[in-house]
Backbone as JSON, one array per atom type, in Angstrom:
{
  "sequence": "MSTRSIRRDRVSLVKNLASLSVLALLLSGCVSSKNLALFQDGPNTTVDSLSIAKQYTPTIQVGDVLNISVNSLNPEASAIFNLPENASMIQGQGIMASANPLAYQPGYVVSKEGSIDFPMLGKITVAGQSSAQVATQIKEKLKSYLKEPSVNVRNVNFRISVLGEVNHPSLFLINNEQVTILQALSMANDLTIFGKRENVLVIREENGKKTFARLDLTKRDVFSSPYYYLHPNDVVYVEPNQARAASTDNTYRIAPIVISAASAILVLVSVLVRR",
  "N": [[26.21, 0.0, -67.35], [24.64, -2.76, -65.83], [21.33, -4.23, -66.26], [20.47, -5.51, -63.97], [21.95, -4.26, -61.95], [20.97, -1.67, -62.09], [18.33, -2.12, -61.33], [18.74, -3.01, -58.73], [19.78, -0.71, -57.53], [17.6, 1.01, -57.7], [15.74, -0.27, -56.04], [17.11, -0.08, -53.62], [17.13, 2.7, -53.27], [14.39, 3.23, -52.94], [13.87, 1.85, -50.56], [15.44, 3.31, -48.78], [14.07, 5.74, -48.8], [11.7, 4.96, -47.58], [12.63, 4.31, -45.02], [13.52, 6.82, -44.14], [11.09, 8.16, -44.0], [9.75, 6.88, -41.87], [11.59, 7.46, -39.83], [11.36, 10.23, -39.66], [8.8, 10.47, -38.6], [9.16, 9.37, -36.06], [11.06, 11.11, -34.92], [9.6, 13.41, -34.63], [8.39, 13.49, -32.18], [10.36, 13.78, -30.27], [12.1, 14.42, -27.14], [13.97, 16.86, -25.5], [16.91, 16.06, -23.68], [17.79, 17.79, -21.74], [15.52, 18.9, -20.71], [14.55, 16.92, -19.11], [16.08, 16.5, -16.87], [16.26, 16.83, -13.33], [16.32, 19.23, -10.57], [18.24, 21.23, -11.32], [20.62, 23.93, -11.99], [22.32, 24.36, -9.82], [25.29, 25.2, -7.82], [28.53, 24.83, -9.34], [29.87, 22.56, -8.03], [31.09, 19.71, -6.15], [29.71, 19.04, -3.8], [26.95, 20.58, -2.28], [24.6, 22.64, -0.46], [21.16, 23.25, 0.56], [18.54, 25.08, 1.98], [15.58, 23.62, 3.23], [11.97, 23.37, 3.03], [9.93, 24.05, 5.92], [9.11, 21.35, 7.97], [5.99, 19.77, 7.63], [3.31, 19.5, 9.87], [0.42, 17.84, 10.16], [-2.86, 18.77, 11.28], [-5.73, 17.66, 13.09], [-8.95, 17.52, 11.66], [-12.48, 18.37, 11.43], [-14.52, 15.62, 10.63], [-12.44, 13.92, 10.06], [-11.01, 10.61, 10.4], [-9.96, 8.72, 13.08], [-7.6, 6.32, 14.01], [-7.08, 4.64, 16.91], [-4.94, 3.13, 19.13], [-4.42, 1.34, 22.15], [-2.16, 0.41, 24.67], [-0.78, -1.36, 27.5], [0.73, -2.41, 30.65], [-0.99, -4.35, 31.35], [-2.53, -6.26, 29.25], [-5.16, -7.26, 29.03], [-6.71, -5.41, 30.41], [-6.26, -3.24, 28.8], [-7.6, -3.9, 26.5], [-10.3, -3.15, 26.46], [-10.28, -0.58, 25.64], [-9.74, -0.56, 23.02], [-10.63, -0.88, 19.53], [-12.51, -3.66, 18.15], [-10.65, -6.48, 16.86], [-11.35, -7.27, 14.28], [-12.06, -4.92, 13.18], [-9.88, -3.43, 12.85], [-7.29, -1.12, 11.81], [-5.58, -0.64, 8.62], [-2.61, -2.46, 8.52], [0.86, -1.7, 9.17], [3.57, 0.66, 8.57], [4.58, 4.0, 7.57], [4.63, 5.09, 4.12], [2.16, 4.19, 1.81], [0.4, 2.54, -0.87], [-2.89, 2.05, -1.08], [-5.16, -0.59, -2.01], [-7.73, 0.3, -2.29], [-8.12, 3.29, -1.39], [-10.36, 4.82, -0.78], [-12.07, 3.19, 0.5], [-14.07, 2.09, 3.32], [-12.75, 3.07, 6.42], [-12.28, 1.87, 9.55], [-12.68, 3.49, 12.73], [-12.47, 6.37, 14.9], [-14.69, 8.87, 14.3], [-14.31, 12.3, 13.8], [-16.42, 14.61, 15.2], [-18.84, 17.23, 14.32], [-18.51, 19.04, 16.29], [-15.88, 18.83, 16.78], [-14.88, 16.72, 18.3], [-14.31, 13.39, 19.71], [-15.88, 10.34, 20.74], [-14.79, 8.49, 23.23], [-14.2, 5.24, 24.63], [-15.01, 4.85, 28.05], [-13.75, 7.28, 28.66], [-15.28, 9.25, 27.56], [-16.35, 12.22, 25.8], [-13.81, 13.71, 23.87], [-11.99, 16.49, 22.98], [-10.49, 17.02, 19.88], [-10.02, 18.31, 17.47], [-7.97, 20.47, 15.53], [-5.65, 19.74, 16.77], [-2.5, 17.94, 16.71], [-1.79, 14.5, 15.81], [-0.01, 13.44, 17.67], [-0.39, 15.13, 19.87], [-3.02, 14.53, 20.56], [-2.69, 11.87, 21.29], [-1.1, 12.15, 23.57], [-2.88, 13.5, 25.24], [-4.95, 11.59, 25.61], [-3.49, 9.57, 26.77], [-2.8, 10.67, 29.28], [-5.34, 10.79, 30.47], [-5.91, 8.11, 30.63], [-4.32, 7.11, 32.62], [-5.63, 6.89, 34.97], [-6.88, 4.5, 34.79], [-5.2, 2.56, 33.72], [-1.95, 0.99, 34.06], [1.01, 2.51, 33.29], [0.25, 3.35, 30.54], [0.32, 3.29, 26.92], [-0.23, 5.12, 23.95], [-1.26, 5.21, 20.61], [-1.99, 7.24, 17.91], [-3.5, 7.66, 14.79], [-4.24, 9.39, 11.87], [-6.43, 8.39, 9.53], [-7.38, 9.58, 7.32], [-5.62, 10.8, 5.64], [-4.97, 11.35, 2.53], [-3.73, 11.48, -0.82], [-3.8, 12.6, -4.24], [-2.39, 11.68, -7.34], [-2.03, 12.69, -10.55], [-2.19, 12.73, -14.2], [0.69, 12.97, -16.34], [2.15, 10.59, -15.28], [3.52, 7.39, -14.4], [1.91, 5.73, -12.9], [-0.86, 6.78, -12.15], [-2.89, 7.6, -9.36], [-4.89, 7.33, -6.33], [-3.58, 7.8, -3.16], [-2.95, 6.42, 0.07], [-1.65, 7.78, 2.99], [0.19, 6.67, 5.56], [1.94, 7.57, 7.58], [1.53, 10.24, 7.9], [3.19, 12.11, 6.74], [4.48, 13.37, 3.81], [6.31, 14.15, 0.9], [6.35, 16.04, -2.19], [8.04, 14.81, -3.96], [8.2, 12.21, -2.97], [5.56, 11.49, -3.38], [5.42, 11.48, -6.19], [7.2, 9.44, -6.64], [5.78, 7.29, -5.58], [3.89, 7.13, -7.55], [5.32, 5.95, -9.49], [7.1, 7.64, -10.87], [7.48, 10.4, -13.23], [6.33, 10.31, -16.62], [8.14, 10.29, -19.75], [6.96, 12.3, -21.1], [6.05, 14.12, -19.26], [5.59, 17.4, -17.94], [8.05, 18.73, -16.4], [8.83, 21.19, -15.44], [6.58, 22.47, -14.6], [4.71, 21.51, -12.55], [1.62, 20.95, -11.11], [0.09, 21.69, -8.0], [-2.78, 21.2, -6.22], [-4.61, 22.54, -3.66], [-6.81, 22.57, -0.87], [-7.84, 24.96, 1.37], [-9.3, 26.45, 4.15], [-11.8, 26.61, 2.9], [-11.17, 27.41, 0.31], [-9.72, 26.9, -2.93], [-6.37, 26.41, -3.73], [-3.92, 26.98, -6.19], [-0.85, 25.91, -7.03], [2.26, 26.09, -8.72], [5.04, 24.11, -9.41], [8.49, 23.97, -10.18], [10.26, 21.36, -11.04], [12.72, 21.1, -12.14], [14.34, 22.9, -10.98], [16.33, 23.65, -8.11], [15.21, 25.02, -6.01], [12.77, 23.95, -5.41], [12.79, 22.46, -3.13], [12.53, 24.23, -1.06], [10.02, 25.18, -1.23], [6.72, 25.99, -0.01], [4.98, 24.09, -0.76], [6.3, 21.79, -0.94], [6.1, 19.83, 1.06], [3.31, 17.83, 1.22], [-0.23, 18.26, 1.87], [-3.11, 16.78, 3.52], [-5.44, 15.44, 1.19], [-4.41, 16.82, -0.98], [-3.89, 17.44, -4.47], [-1.84, 16.33, -7.01], [-0.84, 17.27, -10.13], [0.52, 16.41, -13.18], [1.35, 18.02, -16.01], [1.04, 17.38, -19.58], [3.81, 17.65, -21.84], [5.03, 19.61, -24.69], [6.01, 17.78, -26.48], [4.43, 15.53, -26.09], [1.96, 16.49, -26.94], [2.65, 17.08, -29.58], [3.41, 14.57, -30.52], [1.03, 13.16, -30.26], [-0.63, 14.65, -31.93], [0.75, 14.45, -34.35], [0.66, 11.74, -34.74], [-2.01, 11.2, -35.41], [-2.23, 12.89, -37.57], [-0.05, 12.51, -39.34], [0.39, 9.79, -39.48], [-1.55, 8.42, -41.21], [-0.64, 9.42, -43.67], [1.99, 8.46, -43.81], [1.48, 5.73, -43.8], [0.09, 5.45, -46.2], [2.11, 6.29, -47.97], [4.02, 4.33, -47.47], [2.68, 2.1, -48.4], [2.51, 2.72, -51.14], [5.21, 2.72, -51.73], [5.87, 0.06, -51.31], [4.4, -1.13, -53.37], [5.73, 0.0, -55.52], [8.3, -1.07, -55.19], [7.71, -3.72, -55.61], [7.01, -3.65, -58.32], [9.42, -2.81, -59.5], [11.11, -4.9, -58.87], [10.12, -6.9, -60.43], [10.81, -6.13, -62.98]],
  "CA": [[25.67, -0.59, -66.11], [23.71, -3.84, -66.15], [19.93, -4.06, -65.83], [20.35, -5.99, -62.58], [22.5, -3.23, -61.07], [20.01, -0.55, -62.06], [17.18, -2.56, -60.54], [19.17, -3.06, -57.32], [19.91, 0.67, -57.05], [16.25, 1.55, -57.54], [15.16, -0.87, -54.83], [17.81, 0.5, -52.47], [16.64, 4.07, -53.1], [13.02, 3.2, -52.41], [13.95, 1.42, -49.16], [15.96, 4.44, -48.0], [12.98, 6.71, -48.66], [10.78, 4.41, -46.59], [13.27, 4.44, -43.71], [13.5, 8.24, -43.78], [9.71, 8.53, -43.64], [9.51, 6.37, -40.52], [12.44, 8.21, -38.91], [10.76, 11.57, -39.49], [7.65, 10.34, -37.71], [9.66, 9.13, -34.71], [11.75, 12.3, -34.41], [8.64, 14.49, -34.39], [7.99, 13.51, -30.77], [11.54, 13.68, -29.41], [12.18, 15.33, -26.01], [15.35, 17.21, -25.15], [17.34, 15.48, -22.41], [17.93, 18.87, -20.77], [14.22, 19.14, -20.08], [14.21, 15.78, -18.26], [16.9, 16.51, -15.66], [15.67, 17.52, -12.19], [17.16, 19.91, -9.58], [19.37, 21.87, -11.99], [20.98, 25.31, -11.61], [23.07, 24.44, -8.58], [26.68, 25.61, -8.03], [29.36, 23.84, -10.01], [30.72, 21.92, -7.02], [30.73, 18.32, -5.89], [28.74, 19.01, -2.71], [26.39, 21.87, -1.88], [23.43, 22.48, 0.42], [20.04, 24.14, 0.32], [17.53, 25.02, 3.04], [14.33, 23.04, 2.75], [10.76, 23.89, 3.65], [9.65, 23.57, 7.26], [8.35, 20.1, 7.94], [4.56, 19.99, 7.85], [2.64, 18.64, 10.85], [-1.02, 17.99, 9.94], [-3.74, 18.81, 12.45], [-6.98, 16.92, 12.91], [-10.07, 18.36, 11.25], [-13.81, 17.77, 11.51], [-14.73, 14.62, 9.6], [-11.33, 12.97, 9.99], [-11.2, 9.34, 11.08], [-8.76, 8.42, 13.86], [-7.36, 4.98, 14.52], [-6.42, 4.8, 18.21], [-4.62, 1.87, 19.79], [-3.97, 1.52, 23.53], [-1.44, -0.72, 25.27], [-0.31, -1.14, 28.86], [1.32, -3.6, 31.25], [-2.07, -5.33, 31.49], [-3.21, -6.31, 27.94], [-6.61, -7.49, 29.17], [-7.33, -4.14, 30.8], [-6.15, -2.32, 27.65], [-8.45, -4.35, 25.4], [-11.59, -2.47, 26.45], [-10.11, 0.74, 25.03], [-9.4, -0.74, 21.61], [-11.65, -1.4, 18.65], [-12.36, -5.09, 17.89], [-9.6, -6.79, 15.9], [-11.88, -7.33, 12.9], [-12.29, -3.56, 12.7], [-8.6, -2.75, 12.98], [-6.82, -0.37, 10.65], [-4.58, -1.25, 7.76], [-1.37, -2.62, 9.25], [2.07, -1.21, 8.51], [3.97, 2.03, 8.83], [5.14, 4.69, 6.43], [3.8, 5.49, 2.98], [1.7, 3.01, 1.08], [-0.69, 2.71, -1.83], [-3.94, 1.08, -0.76], [-5.91, -1.06, -3.17], [-8.88, 1.19, -2.4], [-8.01, 4.26, -0.3], [-11.65, 5.4, -0.44], [-12.86, 2.2, 1.22], [-14.36, 2.43, 4.71], [-11.67, 2.85, 7.37], [-12.83, 1.94, 10.89], [-11.99, 4.38, 13.66], [-13.29, 7.37, 15.58], [-14.96, 10.0, 13.41], [-14.34, 13.59, 14.5], [-17.74, 15.19, 15.04], [-18.91, 18.64, 13.93], [-18.03, 19.82, 17.44], [-14.43, 18.65, 16.88], [-14.54, 15.77, 19.36], [-14.6, 11.97, 19.52], [-16.46, 9.7, 21.92], [-13.86, 7.41, 23.51], [-14.69, 4.37, 25.72], [-14.7, 5.17, 29.45], [-13.28, 8.65, 28.83], [-16.3, 10.16, 27.06], [-16.0, 13.11, 24.69], [-12.47, 14.31, 23.92], [-11.79, 17.46, 21.9], [-9.27, 16.68, 19.14], [-9.86, 19.17, 16.29], [-6.93, 21.48, 15.65], [-4.47, 19.17, 17.4], [-1.79, 16.92, 15.95], [-2.02, 13.14, 16.32], [0.82, 13.26, 18.87], [-1.02, 15.85, 20.97], [-4.19, 13.75, 20.98], [-2.19, 10.68, 21.98], [-0.66, 12.57, 24.91], [-4.09, 13.83, 26.01], [-5.63, 10.35, 25.97], [-2.6, 8.84, 27.69], [-2.95, 11.25, 30.62], [-6.63, 10.4, 31.01], [-5.93, 6.66, 30.87], [-3.51, 6.77, 33.8], [-6.55, 6.56, 36.07], [-7.41, 3.15, 34.57], [-4.16, 1.62, 33.31], [-0.6, 1.22, 34.55], [1.95, 2.83, 32.21], [-0.39, 3.19, 29.22], [0.9, 3.91, 25.72], [-1.31, 5.4, 23.01], [-0.86, 5.57, 19.25], [-3.1, 7.85, 17.17], [-3.19, 7.84, 13.38], [-5.32, 9.94, 11.06], [-6.51, 7.54, 8.33], [-7.95, 10.37, 6.23], [-4.55, 11.47, 4.9], [-4.9, 10.8, 1.18], [-3.33, 12.42, -1.87], [-4.02, 12.12, -5.6], [-1.36, 12.02, -8.31], [-2.68, 12.51, -11.85], [-1.51, 13.27, -15.37], [1.76, 12.24, -17.01], [2.94, 9.73, -14.41], [3.37, 6.01, -14.84], [0.86, 5.04, -12.15], [-1.75, 7.76, -11.49], [-3.74, 6.91, -8.39], [-5.16, 7.93, -5.03], [-2.7, 7.1, -2.23], [-3.16, 6.57, 1.51], [-0.39, 8.06, 3.67], [0.04, 6.18, 6.93], [2.75, 8.24, 8.6], [1.12, 11.64, 7.93], [4.23, 12.96, 6.18], [4.83, 13.0, 2.44], [6.75, 15.25, 0.05], [5.89, 15.9, -3.57], [8.92, 13.84, -4.62], [7.75, 10.88, -2.54], [4.28, 11.22, -4.05], [5.71, 11.12, -7.57], [7.82, 8.11, -6.6], [4.69, 6.34, -5.4], [3.23, 7.01, -8.85], [6.32, 5.38, -10.41], [7.82, 8.69, -11.57], [6.85, 11.03, -14.39], [6.65, 9.76, -17.93], [9.04, 11.15, -20.52], [6.16, 13.4, -21.63], [5.59, 14.98, -18.18], [6.17, 18.75, -17.92], [8.74, 18.8, -15.11], [8.99, 22.58, -15.0], [5.28, 23.09, -14.32], [3.86, 20.53, -11.87], [0.56, 21.67, -10.39], [-0.41, 21.17, -6.72], [-4.07, 21.8, -5.89], [-4.82, 22.39, -2.21], [-8.0, 23.25, -0.33], [-7.63, 25.5, 2.7], [-10.28, 27.45, 4.57], [-12.88, 26.7, 1.93], [-10.69, 27.92, -0.96], [-8.77, 26.09, -3.69], [-5.13, 27.09, -4.07], [-3.23, 26.32, -7.29], [0.56, 26.27, -7.0], [3.03, 25.41, -9.75], [6.41, 23.85, -8.98], [9.46, 23.65, -11.24], [11.1, 20.3, -10.51], [14.06, 21.19, -12.71], [15.08, 23.85, -10.16], [16.57, 23.15, -6.76], [14.43, 25.72, -4.99], [11.55, 23.21, -5.1], [12.92, 21.93, -1.77], [12.17, 25.27, -0.1], [8.64, 25.6, -1.5], [5.72, 25.59, 0.98], [4.21, 22.96, -1.31], [7.19, 20.61, -1.0], [5.38, 18.87, 1.89], [1.91, 17.8, 0.81], [-1.25, 18.23, 2.9], [-4.2, 15.83, 3.22], [-6.34, 15.71, 0.05], [-3.74, 17.54, -2.06], [-3.88, 16.81, -5.8], [-0.64, 16.64, -7.8], [-1.15, 17.05, -11.55], [1.66, 16.6, -14.08], [0.84, 18.36, -17.34], [1.8, 16.86, -20.73], [4.63, 18.65, -22.51], [4.75, 19.82, -26.11], [6.33, 16.56, -27.22], [3.25, 14.67, -26.02], [0.95, 17.08, -27.84], [3.12, 16.93, -30.96], [3.38, 13.16, -30.91], [-0.37, 12.79, -30.42], [-1.15, 15.33, -33.13], [1.41, 13.9, -35.53], [0.22, 10.36, -34.95], [-3.28, 11.23, -36.13], [-2.12, 13.67, -38.8], [0.98, 12.02, -40.25], [0.36, 8.34, -39.63], [-2.21, 7.98, -42.46], [0.19, 9.77, -44.82], [3.1, 7.53, -43.83], [0.95, 4.41, -44.19], [-0.19, 5.51, -47.64], [3.39, 6.34, -48.66], [4.65, 3.02, -47.34], [1.97, 1.2, -49.31], [2.93, 3.06, -52.5], [6.6, 2.29, -51.88], [5.87, -1.4, -51.44], [3.94, -1.43, -54.72], [6.8, 0.38, -56.42], [9.35, -2.08, -55.04], [7.23, -4.96, -56.27], [7.09, -3.44, -59.77], [10.82, -2.75, -59.88], [11.71, -6.23, -58.75], [9.64, -7.74, -61.55], [11.39, -5.68, -64.23]],
  "C": [[24.6, -1.62, -66.48], [22.31, -3.53, -65.65], [19.76, -4.47, -64.38], [20.88, -4.93, -61.6], [21.55, -2.04, -60.95], [18.81, -0.9, -61.19], [17.53, -2.55, -59.05], [19.28, -1.65, -56.74], [18.54, 1.31, -56.82], [15.59, 1.02, -56.26], [15.78, -0.28, -53.58], [17.33, 1.92, -52.19], [15.26, 4.11, -52.49], [13.03, 2.81, -50.93], [14.46, 2.55, -48.28], [14.89, 5.5, -47.78], [11.98, 6.26, -47.61], [11.34, 4.57, -45.19], [13.25, 5.88, -43.23], [12.11, 8.7, -43.36], [9.38, 8.1, -42.22], [10.31, 7.14, -39.5], [11.88, 9.6, -38.65], [9.59, 11.53, -38.53], [8.11, 10.18, -36.27], [10.29, 10.38, -34.11], [10.8, 13.44, -34.08], [8.21, 14.58, -32.93], [9.14, 13.45, -29.81], [11.5, 14.74, -28.31], [13.63, 15.6, -25.7], [15.72, 16.65, -23.79], [17.51, 16.54, -21.34], [16.63, 19.13, -20.04], [13.82, 18.03, -19.13], [14.96, 15.79, -16.94], [16.24, 17.34, -14.57], [16.75, 18.24, -11.37], [18.4, 20.53, -10.22], [19.68, 23.22, -11.35], [21.64, 25.41, -10.24], [24.49, 24.89, -8.87], [27.49, 24.46, -8.63], [30.37, 23.26, -9.03], [30.24, 20.5, -6.81], [29.63, 18.21, -4.85], [28.25, 20.43, -2.43], [25.16, 21.61, -1.05], [22.39, 23.53, 0.11], [19.04, 23.98, 1.46], [16.23, 24.48, 2.47], [13.15, 23.62, 3.53], [10.58, 23.3, 5.05], [8.75, 22.35, 7.2], [6.9, 20.35, 8.37], [4.01, 18.99, 8.86], [1.13, 18.83, 10.7], [-1.78, 18.03, 11.26], [-5.07, 18.15, 12.09], [-8.13, 17.88, 12.64], [-11.38, 17.61, 11.44], [-14.0, 16.8, 10.35], [-13.6, 13.63, 9.45], [-11.68, 11.69, 10.76], [-9.9, 8.96, 11.77], [-8.73, 6.95, 14.26], [-6.54, 5.12, 15.79], [-6.21, 3.43, 18.84], [-4.01, 2.15, 21.16], [-3.29, 0.25, 24.01], [-1.01, -0.34, 26.68], [0.32, -2.42, 29.38], [0.29, -4.7, 31.45], [-2.87, -5.35, 30.18], [-4.71, -6.49, 28.05], [-7.33, -6.2, 29.54], [-7.3, -3.15, 29.63], [-7.17, -2.63, 26.58], [-9.77, -3.57, 25.33], [-11.51, -1.09, 25.81], [-9.78, 0.66, 23.54], [-10.6, -1.23, 20.82], [-11.45, -2.9, 18.46], [-11.32, -5.35, 16.8], [-10.12, -6.81, 14.47], [-12.2, -5.96, 12.34], [-11.0, -2.74, 12.77], [-8.21, -2.06, 11.68], [-5.87, -1.19, 9.81], [-3.25, -1.31, 8.52], [-0.22, -2.04, 8.46], [2.32, 0.25, 8.8], [4.41, 2.68, 7.52], [4.13, 5.0, 5.35], [3.39, 4.25, 2.22], [0.63, 3.41, 0.09], [-1.72, 1.65, -1.55], [-4.65, 0.64, -2.03], [-7.15, -0.19, -3.4], [-8.86, 2.18, -1.24], [-9.33, 4.89, 0.1], [-12.55, 4.42, 0.3], [-13.04, 2.64, 2.68], [-13.19, 2.09, 5.6], [-12.24, 2.98, 8.79], [-12.01, 2.85, 11.8], [-12.99, 5.33, 14.3], [-13.46, 8.59, 14.68], [-15.04, 11.28, 14.24], [-15.65, 14.29, 14.19], [-17.68, 16.65, 14.62], [-18.43, 19.54, 15.07], [-16.52, 19.67, 17.63], [-14.0, 17.66, 17.93], [-14.82, 14.34, 18.91], [-15.16, 11.43, 20.83], [-15.65, 8.44, 22.21], [-14.36, 6.58, 24.7], [-14.16, 4.8, 27.09], [-14.36, 6.65, 29.65], [-14.3, 9.69, 28.35], [-15.81, 11.02, 25.92], [-14.64, 13.75, 24.93], [-12.33, 15.24, 22.72], [-10.45, 17.2, 21.22], [-9.01, 17.62, 17.96], [-8.81, 20.24, 16.54], [-5.66, 20.98, 16.31], [-3.78, 18.19, 16.46], [-2.11, 15.55, 16.55], [-1.24, 12.9, 17.59], [0.2, 13.95, 20.07], [-2.25, 15.11, 21.48], [-3.75, 12.51, 21.74], [-1.76, 11.02, 23.4], [-1.86, 12.86, 25.8], [-4.8, 12.56, 26.5], [-4.79, 9.56, 26.97], [-2.73, 9.36, 29.12], [-4.27, 10.84, 31.26], [-6.68, 8.92, 31.37], [-5.13, 6.25, 32.11], [-4.37, 6.45, 35.01], [-7.05, 5.13, 35.96], [-6.31, 2.12, 34.29], [-2.81, 2.01, 33.89], [0.34, 1.36, 33.36], [1.32, 2.62, 30.83], [0.45, 3.83, 28.11], [-0.22, 4.02, 24.68], [-0.71, 5.78, 21.66], [-2.1, 6.06, 18.49], [-2.66, 8.08, 15.73], [-4.42, 8.34, 12.65], [-5.38, 9.16, 9.75], [-7.16, 8.26, 7.16], [-6.9, 11.07, 5.39], [-4.38, 10.76, 3.56], [-4.44, 11.89, 0.22], [-3.6, 11.77, -3.23], [-2.87, 12.58, -6.49], [-1.9, 11.66, -9.7], [-1.79, 13.02, -12.98], [-0.42, 12.36, -15.91], [2.7, 11.57, -16.01], [2.64, 8.29, -14.82], [2.28, 5.25, -14.1], [-0.01, 6.06, -11.43], [-2.72, 7.05, -10.56], [-4.02, 7.81, -7.19], [-4.39, 7.12, -3.99], [-3.05, 7.43, -0.78], [-1.81, 6.72, 2.19], [-0.53, 7.7, 5.14], [0.8, 6.99, 7.97], [2.52, 9.75, 8.65], [2.22, 12.6, 7.49], [4.55, 12.48, 4.78], [5.23, 14.25, 1.67], [6.25, 15.01, -1.37], [6.76, 14.89, -4.32], [8.56, 12.41, -4.23], [6.44, 10.51, -3.23], [4.5, 10.8, -5.5], [6.4, 9.76, -7.65], [6.78, 7.02, -6.42], [3.94, 6.1, -6.71], [4.18, 6.5, -9.93], [6.93, 6.41, -11.37], [7.01, 9.26, -12.74], [7.2, 10.25, -15.65], [7.59, 10.72, -18.64], [8.3, 12.37, -21.07], [5.66, 14.34, -20.53], [6.31, 16.32, -18.17], [6.78, 18.98, -16.54], [8.87, 20.21, -14.57], [7.67, 23.23, -14.61], [4.32, 22.06, -13.71], [2.89, 21.27, -10.96], [0.18, 20.94, -9.11], [-1.69, 21.93, -6.38], [-4.37, 21.5, -4.43], [-6.06, 23.16, -1.78], [-7.73, 23.66, 1.11], [-8.66, 26.58, 2.99], [-11.36, 27.69, 3.52], [-12.47, 27.24, 0.57], [-9.71, 26.94, -1.59], [-7.55, 26.95, -4.02], [-4.42, 26.28, -5.15], [-1.79, 26.81, -7.31], [1.31, 25.44, -8.04], [4.49, 25.32, -9.32], [7.27, 23.47, -10.18], [10.44, 22.63, -10.67], [12.51, 20.31, -11.11], [14.94, 22.16, -11.92], [15.22, 23.33, -8.73], [15.73, 23.84, -5.69], [13.09, 25.06, -4.71], [11.58, 22.69, -3.66], [12.52, 22.96, -0.71], [10.74, 25.77, -0.3], [7.7, 25.17, -0.37], [4.85, 24.44, 0.5], [5.08, 21.72, -1.48], [6.6, 19.48, -0.15], [3.9, 18.95, 1.53], [0.99, 17.72, 2.03], [-2.3, 17.19, 2.55], [-5.09, 16.34, 2.09], [-5.72, 16.59, -1.03], [-3.83, 16.72, -3.36], [-2.64, 17.27, -6.54], [-0.96, 16.28, -9.26], [0.06, 17.39, -12.4], [1.13, 16.83, -15.49], [1.66, 17.68, -18.43], [2.62, 17.97, -21.38], [4.31, 18.74, -24.0], [5.03, 18.58, -26.94], [5.15, 15.6, -27.22], [2.18, 15.18, -26.98], [1.35, 16.88, -29.3], [3.02, 15.49, -31.42], [1.94, 12.69, -31.13], [-0.94, 13.37, -31.7], [-0.56, 14.7, -34.39], [0.96, 12.48, -35.81], [-1.06, 10.32, -35.77], [-3.17, 11.93, -37.49], [-1.19, 13.04, -39.83], [0.87, 10.53, -40.51], [-0.37, 7.88, -40.9], [-1.37, 8.27, -43.7], [1.35, 8.78, -44.96], [2.65, 6.15, -44.28], [0.69, 4.37, -45.7], [1.12, 5.51, -48.44], [4.09, 4.99, -48.63], [3.99, 2.01, -48.28], [2.39, 1.44, -50.75], [4.35, 2.58, -52.77], [6.68, 0.79, -52.07], [5.41, -1.83, -52.85], [5.03, -1.14, -55.74], [7.95, -0.62, -56.39], [8.97, -3.35, -55.78], [7.36, -4.85, -57.79], [8.52, -3.47, -60.26], [11.48, -4.11, -59.85], [11.34, -7.12, -59.94], [10.3, -7.36, -62.88], [12.79, -6.28, -64.45]]
}
């Protein structure tokens, strides 16, 4: 065998060792595809069904801020019951992510007594009622002043937080007062590949107590969970899985070794090429 062939074989061997070192580092953080699939364990059929949790209707609490708009056949008469336009609420319907959900939201603040002070109508008790019930109550009172009034009430304090292994962790403002955990995760641009899908934590405060519930998104029974529909001020936390911990640990532990090995290999290649 010629000297050139021997040199070429040595260089090839060294390059293969370098490639294997890099591949080992990458594979150390791999995630099984089975752990990424959601809503598993259903029957082996094309179509099936599952009962879902009862839809949640939030009720107004002390400290909430209500945006109330009034309309009628006489817009000028209705205007006195509405806040000035420069103090109007965020426009739009449905679910949205505000640039700053904690920013001041104009509206009627529910007092410690559970009421609001509405123009012409005085104090109105609203605590413990849904937005639709408050709208109906105000509409009935306005019939003495307006012809065919319509009232829209929106609680602007409905906010949720999505944290952890998601692509866009943030605090979100919910305009339509209805949001599921899946919608919340969609607003956060889905879980990262390192999110622990079988152990998503929902933190909820009720009656002065914190409740911690864990949901398995890989199972279909998540749709029947009482935490499927989120409540105001709920916190959704997606824990990192073992692959994230392994990749982080290996990066700090193995990376210096790989870099040192790669440097030695490059020196060795340089020496072999010169021979």
